[in-house]
XYZ file of C-alpha atoms in Angstrom:
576
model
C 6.461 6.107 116.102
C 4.951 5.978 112.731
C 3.406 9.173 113.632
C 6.349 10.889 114.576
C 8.051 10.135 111.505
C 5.605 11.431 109.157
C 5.514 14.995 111.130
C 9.353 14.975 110.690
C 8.824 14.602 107.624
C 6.637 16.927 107.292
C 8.107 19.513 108.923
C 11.557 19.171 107.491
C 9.979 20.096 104.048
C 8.282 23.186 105.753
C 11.823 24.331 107.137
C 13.264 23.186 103.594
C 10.746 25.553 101.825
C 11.669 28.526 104.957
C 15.036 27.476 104.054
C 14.865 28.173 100.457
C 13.080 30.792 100.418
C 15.477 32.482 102.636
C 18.542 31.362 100.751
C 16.423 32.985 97.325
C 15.552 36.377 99.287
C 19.272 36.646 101.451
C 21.640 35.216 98.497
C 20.157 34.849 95.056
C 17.817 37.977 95.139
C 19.402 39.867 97.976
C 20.316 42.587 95.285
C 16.474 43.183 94.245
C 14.936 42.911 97.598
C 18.042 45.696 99.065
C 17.216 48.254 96.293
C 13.256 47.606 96.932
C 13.934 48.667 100.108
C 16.106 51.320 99.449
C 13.867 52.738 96.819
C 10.878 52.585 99.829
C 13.048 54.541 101.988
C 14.542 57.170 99.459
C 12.705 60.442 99.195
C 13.164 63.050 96.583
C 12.646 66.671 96.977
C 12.605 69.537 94.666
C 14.925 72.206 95.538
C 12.898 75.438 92.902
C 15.309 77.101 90.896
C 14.765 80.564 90.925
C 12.552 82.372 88.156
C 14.466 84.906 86.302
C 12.950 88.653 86.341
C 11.360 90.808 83.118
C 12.407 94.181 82.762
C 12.060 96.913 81.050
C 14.812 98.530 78.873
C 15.966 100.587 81.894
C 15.907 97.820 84.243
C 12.578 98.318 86.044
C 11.017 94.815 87.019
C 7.713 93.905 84.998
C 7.916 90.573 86.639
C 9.836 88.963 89.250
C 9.660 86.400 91.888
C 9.434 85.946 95.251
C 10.166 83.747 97.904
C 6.653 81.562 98.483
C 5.408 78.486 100.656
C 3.366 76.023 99.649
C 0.804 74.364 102.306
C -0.078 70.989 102.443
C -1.667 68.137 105.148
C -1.505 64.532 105.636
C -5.854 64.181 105.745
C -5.296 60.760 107.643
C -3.866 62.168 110.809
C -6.850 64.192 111.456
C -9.472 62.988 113.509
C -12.886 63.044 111.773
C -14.223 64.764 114.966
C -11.246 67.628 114.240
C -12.097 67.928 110.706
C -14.368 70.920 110.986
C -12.545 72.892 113.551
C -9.048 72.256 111.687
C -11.046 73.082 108.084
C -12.195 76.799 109.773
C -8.842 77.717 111.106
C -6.750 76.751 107.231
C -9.640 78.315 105.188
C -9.390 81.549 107.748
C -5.545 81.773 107.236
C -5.259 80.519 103.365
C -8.446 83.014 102.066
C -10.173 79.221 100.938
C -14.110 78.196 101.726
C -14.132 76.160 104.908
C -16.209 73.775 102.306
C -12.876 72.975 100.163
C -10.608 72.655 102.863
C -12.847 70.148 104.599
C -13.449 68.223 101.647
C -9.429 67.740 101.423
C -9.043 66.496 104.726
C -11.990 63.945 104.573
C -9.730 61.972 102.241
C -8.665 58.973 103.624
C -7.116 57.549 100.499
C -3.973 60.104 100.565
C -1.309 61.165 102.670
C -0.783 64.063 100.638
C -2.905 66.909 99.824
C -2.552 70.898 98.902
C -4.170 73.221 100.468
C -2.725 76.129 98.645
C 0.138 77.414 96.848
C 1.978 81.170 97.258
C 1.683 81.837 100.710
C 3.892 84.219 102.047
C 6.438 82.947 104.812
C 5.574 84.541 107.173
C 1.650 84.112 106.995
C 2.692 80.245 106.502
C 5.079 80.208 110.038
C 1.759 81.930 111.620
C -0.424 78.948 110.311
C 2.076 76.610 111.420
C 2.235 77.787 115.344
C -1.506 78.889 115.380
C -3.439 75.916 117.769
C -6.371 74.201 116.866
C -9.028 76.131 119.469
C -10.165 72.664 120.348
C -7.178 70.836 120.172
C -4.775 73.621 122.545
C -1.861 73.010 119.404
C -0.916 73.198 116.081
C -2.839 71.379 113.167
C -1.126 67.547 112.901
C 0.752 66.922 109.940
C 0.721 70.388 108.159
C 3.932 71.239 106.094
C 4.991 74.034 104.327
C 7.358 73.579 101.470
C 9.884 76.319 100.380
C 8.563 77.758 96.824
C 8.180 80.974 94.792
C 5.406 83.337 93.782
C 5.571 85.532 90.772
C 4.640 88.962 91.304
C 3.751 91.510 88.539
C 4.050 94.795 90.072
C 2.387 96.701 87.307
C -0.616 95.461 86.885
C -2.311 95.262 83.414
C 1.421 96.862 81.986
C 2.213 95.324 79.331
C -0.359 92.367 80.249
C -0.844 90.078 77.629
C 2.834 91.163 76.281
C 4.681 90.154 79.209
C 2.278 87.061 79.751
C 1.677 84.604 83.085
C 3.165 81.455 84.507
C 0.797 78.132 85.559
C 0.779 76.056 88.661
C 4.023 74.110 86.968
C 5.829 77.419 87.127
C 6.166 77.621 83.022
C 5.526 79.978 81.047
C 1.360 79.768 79.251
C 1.311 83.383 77.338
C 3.472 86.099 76.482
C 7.390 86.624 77.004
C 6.802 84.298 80.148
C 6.180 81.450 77.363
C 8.102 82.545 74.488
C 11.576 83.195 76.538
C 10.722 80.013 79.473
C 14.109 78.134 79.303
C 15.720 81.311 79.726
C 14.008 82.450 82.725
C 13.072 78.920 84.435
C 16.764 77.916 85.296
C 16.978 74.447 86.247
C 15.454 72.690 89.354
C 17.579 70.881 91.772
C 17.440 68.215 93.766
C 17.702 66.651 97.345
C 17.978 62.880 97.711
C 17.070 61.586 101.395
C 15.930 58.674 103.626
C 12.868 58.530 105.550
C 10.751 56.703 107.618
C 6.680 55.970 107.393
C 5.767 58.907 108.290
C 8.241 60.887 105.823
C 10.490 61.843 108.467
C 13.862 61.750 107.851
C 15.711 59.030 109.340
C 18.467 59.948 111.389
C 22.218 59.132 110.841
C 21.706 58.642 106.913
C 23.258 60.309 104.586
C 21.683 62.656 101.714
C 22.745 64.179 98.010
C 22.156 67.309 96.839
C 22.096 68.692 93.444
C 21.966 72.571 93.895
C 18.968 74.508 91.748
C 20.261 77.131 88.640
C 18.458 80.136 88.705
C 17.150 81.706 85.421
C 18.247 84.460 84.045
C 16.835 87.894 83.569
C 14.990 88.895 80.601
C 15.702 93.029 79.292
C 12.881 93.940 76.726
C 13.538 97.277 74.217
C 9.763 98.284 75.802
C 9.894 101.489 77.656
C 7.977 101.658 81.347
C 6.726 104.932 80.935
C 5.906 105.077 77.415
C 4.462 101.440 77.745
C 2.436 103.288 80.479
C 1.402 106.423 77.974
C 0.653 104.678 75.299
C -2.239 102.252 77.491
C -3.806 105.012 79.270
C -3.985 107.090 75.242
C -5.502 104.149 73.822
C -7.948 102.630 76.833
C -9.056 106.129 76.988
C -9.802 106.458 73.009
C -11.287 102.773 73.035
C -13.734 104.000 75.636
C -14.790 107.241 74.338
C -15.963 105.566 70.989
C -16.651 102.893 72.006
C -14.722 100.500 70.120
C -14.138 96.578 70.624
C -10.331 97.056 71.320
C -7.561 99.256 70.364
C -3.570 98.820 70.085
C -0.533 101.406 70.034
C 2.724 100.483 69.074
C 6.321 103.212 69.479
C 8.887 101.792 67.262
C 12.358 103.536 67.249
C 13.145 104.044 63.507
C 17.085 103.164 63.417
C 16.645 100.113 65.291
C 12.954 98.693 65.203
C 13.249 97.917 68.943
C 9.883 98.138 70.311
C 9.354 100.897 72.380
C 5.702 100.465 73.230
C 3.071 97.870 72.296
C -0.277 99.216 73.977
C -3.442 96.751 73.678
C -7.180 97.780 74.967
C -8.619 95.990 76.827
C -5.471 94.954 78.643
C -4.878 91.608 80.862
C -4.365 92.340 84.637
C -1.834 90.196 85.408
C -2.821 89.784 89.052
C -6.097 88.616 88.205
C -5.388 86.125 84.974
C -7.413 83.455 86.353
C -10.614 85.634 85.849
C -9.689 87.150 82.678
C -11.480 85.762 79.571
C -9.338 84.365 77.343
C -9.239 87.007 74.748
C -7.057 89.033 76.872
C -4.630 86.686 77.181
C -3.638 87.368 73.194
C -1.155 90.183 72.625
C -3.522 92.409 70.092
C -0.642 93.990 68.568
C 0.851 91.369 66.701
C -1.558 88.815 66.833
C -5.041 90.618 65.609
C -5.151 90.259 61.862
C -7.496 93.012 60.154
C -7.155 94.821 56.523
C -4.939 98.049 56.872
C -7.247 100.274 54.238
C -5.558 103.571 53.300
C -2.455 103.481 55.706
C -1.309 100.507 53.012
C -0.758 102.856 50.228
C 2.051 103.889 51.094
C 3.436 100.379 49.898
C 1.379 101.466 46.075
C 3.170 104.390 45.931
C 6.361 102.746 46.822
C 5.808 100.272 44.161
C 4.941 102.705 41.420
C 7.876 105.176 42.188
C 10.251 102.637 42.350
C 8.949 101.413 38.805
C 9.396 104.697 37.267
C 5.680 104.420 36.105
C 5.155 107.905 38.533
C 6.498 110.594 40.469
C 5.208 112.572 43.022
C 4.048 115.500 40.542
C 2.550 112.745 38.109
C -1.010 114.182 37.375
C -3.913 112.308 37.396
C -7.648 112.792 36.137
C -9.516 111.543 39.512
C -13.403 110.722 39.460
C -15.002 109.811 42.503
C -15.281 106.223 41.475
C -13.520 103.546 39.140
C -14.491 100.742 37.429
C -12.746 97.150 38.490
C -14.017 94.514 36.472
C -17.882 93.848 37.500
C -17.333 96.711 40.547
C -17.705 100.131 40.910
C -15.284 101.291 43.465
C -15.133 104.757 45.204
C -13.315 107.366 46.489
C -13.852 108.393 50.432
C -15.903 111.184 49.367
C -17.944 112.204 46.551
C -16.068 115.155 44.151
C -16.665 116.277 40.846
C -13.532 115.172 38.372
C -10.499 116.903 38.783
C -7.612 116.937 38.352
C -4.964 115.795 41.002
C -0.745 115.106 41.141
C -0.117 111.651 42.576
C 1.258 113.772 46.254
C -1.889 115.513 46.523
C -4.159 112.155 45.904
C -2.009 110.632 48.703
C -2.567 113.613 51.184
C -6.417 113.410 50.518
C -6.269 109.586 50.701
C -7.950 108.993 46.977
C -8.748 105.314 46.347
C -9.295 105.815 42.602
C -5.664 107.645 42.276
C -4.165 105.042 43.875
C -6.120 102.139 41.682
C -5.021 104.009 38.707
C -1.038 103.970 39.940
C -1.602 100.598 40.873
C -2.721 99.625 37.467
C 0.581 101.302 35.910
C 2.342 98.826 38.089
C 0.675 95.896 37.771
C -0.402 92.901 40.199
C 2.815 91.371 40.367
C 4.917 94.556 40.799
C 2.457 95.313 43.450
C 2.595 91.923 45.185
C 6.233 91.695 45.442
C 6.659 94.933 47.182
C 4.133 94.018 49.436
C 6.336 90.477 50.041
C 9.323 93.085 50.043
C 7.327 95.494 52.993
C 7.077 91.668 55.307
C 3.315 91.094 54.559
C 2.255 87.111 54.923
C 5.156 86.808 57.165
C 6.039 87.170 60.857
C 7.528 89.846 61.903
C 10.251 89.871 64.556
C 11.902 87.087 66.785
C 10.786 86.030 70.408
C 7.300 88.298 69.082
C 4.629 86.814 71.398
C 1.620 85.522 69.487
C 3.150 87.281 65.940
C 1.066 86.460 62.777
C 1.678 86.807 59.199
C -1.231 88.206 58.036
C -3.094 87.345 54.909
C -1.624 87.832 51.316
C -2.677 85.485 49.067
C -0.443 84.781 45.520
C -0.998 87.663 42.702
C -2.245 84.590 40.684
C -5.097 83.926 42.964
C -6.191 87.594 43.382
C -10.219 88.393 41.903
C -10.688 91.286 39.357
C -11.464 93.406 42.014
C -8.841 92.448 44.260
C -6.260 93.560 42.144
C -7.775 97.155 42.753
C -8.688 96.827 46.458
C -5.437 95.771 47.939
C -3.885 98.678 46.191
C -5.379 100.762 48.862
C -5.526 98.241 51.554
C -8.635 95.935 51.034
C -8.447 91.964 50.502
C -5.041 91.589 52.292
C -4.962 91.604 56.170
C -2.366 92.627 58.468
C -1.571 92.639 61.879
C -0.417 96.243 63.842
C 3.424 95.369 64.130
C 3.608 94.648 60.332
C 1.761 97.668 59.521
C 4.179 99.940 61.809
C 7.313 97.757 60.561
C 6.189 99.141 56.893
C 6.598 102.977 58.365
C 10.098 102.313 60.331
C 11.199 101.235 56.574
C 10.051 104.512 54.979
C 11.553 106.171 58.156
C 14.672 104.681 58.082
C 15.553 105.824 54.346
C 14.045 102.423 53.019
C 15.843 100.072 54.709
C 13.753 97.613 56.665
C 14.899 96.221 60.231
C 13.071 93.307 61.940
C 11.515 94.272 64.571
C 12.688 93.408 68.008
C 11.340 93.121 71.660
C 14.014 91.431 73.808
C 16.928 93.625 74.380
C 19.196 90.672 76.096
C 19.566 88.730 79.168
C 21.323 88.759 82.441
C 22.644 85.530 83.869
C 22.682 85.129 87.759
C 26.482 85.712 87.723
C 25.277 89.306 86.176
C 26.797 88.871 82.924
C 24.608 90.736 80.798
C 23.834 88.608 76.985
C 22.881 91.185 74.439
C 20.123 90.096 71.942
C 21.662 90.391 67.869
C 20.493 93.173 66.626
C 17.104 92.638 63.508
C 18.099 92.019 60.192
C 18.491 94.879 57.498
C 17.090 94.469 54.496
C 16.803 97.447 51.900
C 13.344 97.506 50.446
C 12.920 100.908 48.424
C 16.012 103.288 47.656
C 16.633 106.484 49.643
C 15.043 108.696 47.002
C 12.324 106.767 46.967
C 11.729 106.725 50.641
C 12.546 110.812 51.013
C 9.644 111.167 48.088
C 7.494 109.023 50.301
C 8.069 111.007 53.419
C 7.053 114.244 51.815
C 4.199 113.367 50.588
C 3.202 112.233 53.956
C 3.628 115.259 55.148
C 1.317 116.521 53.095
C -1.195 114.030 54.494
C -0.872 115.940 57.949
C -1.140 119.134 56.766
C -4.396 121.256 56.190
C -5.373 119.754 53.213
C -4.936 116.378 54.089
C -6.553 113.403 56.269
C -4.452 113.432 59.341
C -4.346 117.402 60.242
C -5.711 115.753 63.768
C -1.978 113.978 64.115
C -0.437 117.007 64.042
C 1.931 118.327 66.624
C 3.296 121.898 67.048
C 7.132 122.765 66.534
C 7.525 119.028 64.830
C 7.587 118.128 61.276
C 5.009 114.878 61.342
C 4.509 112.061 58.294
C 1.588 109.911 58.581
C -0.931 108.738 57.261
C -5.164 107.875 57.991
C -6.716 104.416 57.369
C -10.347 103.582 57.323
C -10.991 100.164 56.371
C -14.365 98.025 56.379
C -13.683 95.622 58.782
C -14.473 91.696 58.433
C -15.740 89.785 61.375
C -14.745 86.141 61.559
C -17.885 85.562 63.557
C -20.352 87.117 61.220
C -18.728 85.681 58.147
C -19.152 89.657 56.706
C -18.171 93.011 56.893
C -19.305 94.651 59.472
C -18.169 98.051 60.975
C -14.854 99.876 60.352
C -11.042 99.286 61.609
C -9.777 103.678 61.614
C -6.004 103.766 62.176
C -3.253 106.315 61.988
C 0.482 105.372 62.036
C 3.383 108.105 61.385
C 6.317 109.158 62.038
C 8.580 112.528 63.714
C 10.602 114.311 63.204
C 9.912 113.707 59.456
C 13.373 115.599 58.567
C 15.258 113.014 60.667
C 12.920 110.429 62.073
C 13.304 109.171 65.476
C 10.191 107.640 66.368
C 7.068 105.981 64.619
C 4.081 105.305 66.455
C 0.490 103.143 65.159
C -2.800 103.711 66.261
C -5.438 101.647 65.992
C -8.914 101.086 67.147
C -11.623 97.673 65.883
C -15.321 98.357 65.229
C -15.789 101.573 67.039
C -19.302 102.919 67.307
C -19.264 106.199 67.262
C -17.337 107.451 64.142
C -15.187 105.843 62.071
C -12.305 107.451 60.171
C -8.828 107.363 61.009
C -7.897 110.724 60.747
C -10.823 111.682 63.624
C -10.570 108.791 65.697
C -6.626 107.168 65.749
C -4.891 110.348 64.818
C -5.738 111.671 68.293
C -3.807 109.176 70.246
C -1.308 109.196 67.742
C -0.584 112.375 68.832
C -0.788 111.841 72.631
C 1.412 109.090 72.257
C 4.062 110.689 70.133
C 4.045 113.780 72.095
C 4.607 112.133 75.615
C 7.559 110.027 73.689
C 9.296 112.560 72.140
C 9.438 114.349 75.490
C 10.146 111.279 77.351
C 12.826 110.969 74.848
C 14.240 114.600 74.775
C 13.808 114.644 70.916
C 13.927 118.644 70.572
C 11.433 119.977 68.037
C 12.875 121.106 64.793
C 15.407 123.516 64.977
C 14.914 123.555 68.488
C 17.152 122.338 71.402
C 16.112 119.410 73.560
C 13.078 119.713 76.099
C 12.900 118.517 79.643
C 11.427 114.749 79.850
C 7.685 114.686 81.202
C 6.980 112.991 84.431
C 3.932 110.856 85.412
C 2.733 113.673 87.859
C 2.760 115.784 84.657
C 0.994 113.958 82.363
């Protein structure tokens, strides 16, 4: 009896503690222990909002997207005894080494693993139906989740302009990165229940958050020109040899971007295998010292002082002296004498010292600051830079000659071309743009604000400007090369020693040529440029060739008639 007791006892204070703890899990914590479960059994899925496309200004796609799958396996329902045959029929459909796949499904400490991402639908539904050879069906547990691929149809167009997307589906480079939240949209959602295995459980209920798709992106960058304006400079950047090479078109009464060429170019299909140099967008990113296509900003600053006029006559020698440095002219020449036009068509260093000096180092720096140099130039700009222009108070003896003809203060191609659509455009400087507007889903086209005007130099001063780089593409001057029959062409040549970052020196030459046409009532302004080339060096041989390719295909491609002509027919591809 005594024995009985003490196990009734004893068990009553087991079936107390059952009792409690049941009372604590069904009444007092039934709340905590219902949402544990809940939250065990809820499954979340990503519903991908649609990317937006990139256009050009006409509406031709530069990138868009496309519906994708994306593959993955549960490793632990494969048999290690299947693993090898299952690992040769993925890696024969997904374009993977057997070696990879089988390495995924040896896992036994996931349920979850990708096997690759972008596969077309209906190369995924084949994968999904094809049988395991030694199995007679399909592989277990493969699923293939609704997605999208970006596609860039052209190529290396506009590469490292237009930019690339990661795994995430953001934006890493270019207009892809700079313009994301407009073109990503917003994800949505889709709430269900499931069982251990992930299958949905049947009879339960489900909420769904629907994705918004991004919007479409319009850039002022024209398709054909873009595609001009690559083949001019890749060619050029070939033939001499040089480390890389940018064009830019810039319409004159607006700034919009027309072109914006860089050599070597990133193939956007192949990103992954581009070094990362190519990723940067050259042309207003790549910071070099302009040389003699900056005096133009001297002159300005010297005519719009009063200090000299386009007839203004100066004794030139070949050199100068600059506090403990001789400087000198381009070429060697016996003393003559020269009006301030003529020293600007024959690109004279010492003339342009000598107007500098007239002006002074802070009338020179603030027209610089005036022209956008040490700023960045234009909004949603991929990779823009601001150059180097350090304070007039900071600037050596010397420097306050050199910079007057583009030494000692660095530049990037877009500020250098934004100086010309200034001078163009009657003195009046617009920021440059390269996003025309977006389109939402709905259609609803958003059009981007248009760059703000600032006047920089008066019309006069401008108009005095222009001539005299006319001059500079005529017979006597630098840039006959840039030239183009039945148009009146301004420009000007720029040969500048060229510092390498790596080096810590100078070492080679940048040669550029930037202009504009028709010079009576300019349309267009285009920059060439080409870094360290090997085999020559001055503008006026090397840059003011593709300067005129470029123009020439644009005004066509534009129907800008020559002057005091009526318009010509637009060029085609075939005819290029």
């Amino acid at each position: 009896r005594r024995r009985i007791s003490i196990g009734l006892i004893a068990m009553t204070f087991v079936l107390s503690i059952f009792a409690g703890r049941l009372i604590q899990m069904q009444g007092l914590e039934s709340k905590v222990y219902e949402a544990a479960a809940t939250k065990q059994r809820l499954h979340v899925e990503e519903i991908p909002a649609k990317r937006g496309s990139i256009t050009d200004v006409n509406g031709h796609e530069l990138a868009h997207t496309v519906e994708a799958r994306d593959i993955s396996i549960d490793p632990t329902k494969i048999k290690p005894a299947d693993r090898q045959a299952v690992a040769s029929l993925l890696a024969g459909h997904l374009g993977r080494p057997v070696e990879d796949i089988a390495a995924k499904l040896a896992r036994t400490d996931t349920r979850y693993q990708l096997l690759a991402r972008g596969i077309a639908p209906a190369a995924a539904d084949r994968l999904l139906k094809e049988p395991v050879p030694s199995l007679k069906k399909p592989v277990p547990s493969l699923n293939a989740t609704s997605t999208f691929r970006r596609v860039y149809p052209g190529g290396d167009l506009a590469g490292s302009l237009i930019g690339f997307i990661g795994d995430d589906k953001d934006g890493l480079t270019g207009i892809e990165q700079v313009k994301n939240t407009v073109l990503a949209g917003r994800d949505g959602k889709l709430q269900i229940e499931t069982g251990r295995d992930r299958q949905r459980i049947p009879m339960t209920g489900s909420q769904r958050t629907p994705p918004v798709d991004g919007s479409d992106v319009r850039l002022t960058i024209d398709r054909d020109i873009q595609w001009a304006a690559q083949r001019a400079i890749a060619d050029q950047v070939q033939a001499v040899n040089a480390d890389s090479g940018t064009v830019i078109v810039m319409d004159v009464r607006t700034a919009d971007v027309i072109a914006m060429a860089n050599a070597p170019e990133l193939d956007l299909a192949k990103w992954r295998e581009a070094p990362a140099a190519h990723y940067l967008n050259r042309a207003a990113a790549d910071v070099f010292e302009p040389g003699s296509t900056n005096k133009v900003i001297t002159a300005a600053a010297a005519i719009e002082a009063g200090v000299v006029e386009p007839e203004t006559v100066f004794h030139v020698k070949d050199h100068v002296q600059c506090y403990d440095r001789v400087l000198r002219d381009a070429h060697p020449h016996p003393p003559q004498d020269m009006t301030f036009a003529e020293a600007m068509a024959q690109s004279s260093n010492v003339a342009t010292v000598m107007a500098a000096r007239k002006v002074g180092s802070k009338g020179l720096y603030d027209m610089l600051k005036a022209f956008g140099f040490g700023s960045r130039p234009g909004k949603d700009m991929p990779g823009a830079e601001a150059g180097l222009l350090p304070d007039h108070t900071k600037w050596s003896g010397s420097q306050s000659c050199t910079i007057a003809y583009g030494q000692g203060v660095s530049v990037t191609a877009l500020q250098m071309a934004s100086v010309y659509q200034t001078i163009a455009n009657g003195g009046v400087k617009i920021e440059p743009r390269i996003v025309a507007g977006s389109t939402a889903p709905d259609g609803t086209f958003t059009p981007a604000g248009p760059g703000k005007k600032t006047r920089v130099i008066s019309t006069a001063t401008a108009k005095e400007i222009s001539a005299m780089l006319e001059e500079a593409v005529g017979e006597q001057g630098t840039g006959e090369l840039a030239a183009i029959p039945g148009y009146r062409v301004a420009g000007k040549t720029g040969t500048a020693n060229r510092y390498d970052a790596e080096l810590g020196r100078y070492d080679g030459y940048t040669a550029s040529f930037v202009g504009f046409t028709p010079a009576e009532a300019p349309r267009l302004v285009v920059l060439s440029v080409l870094q360290n080339p090997k085999k020559g060096h001055y503008g006026g041989q090397l840059a003011a060739p593709v300067f005129k390719d470029v123009m020439t295909f644009a005004l066509k491609s534009r129907k800008i008639p020559p002057t005091g002509s009526a318009a010509s027919p637009a060029p085609t591809r075939a005819e290029q």
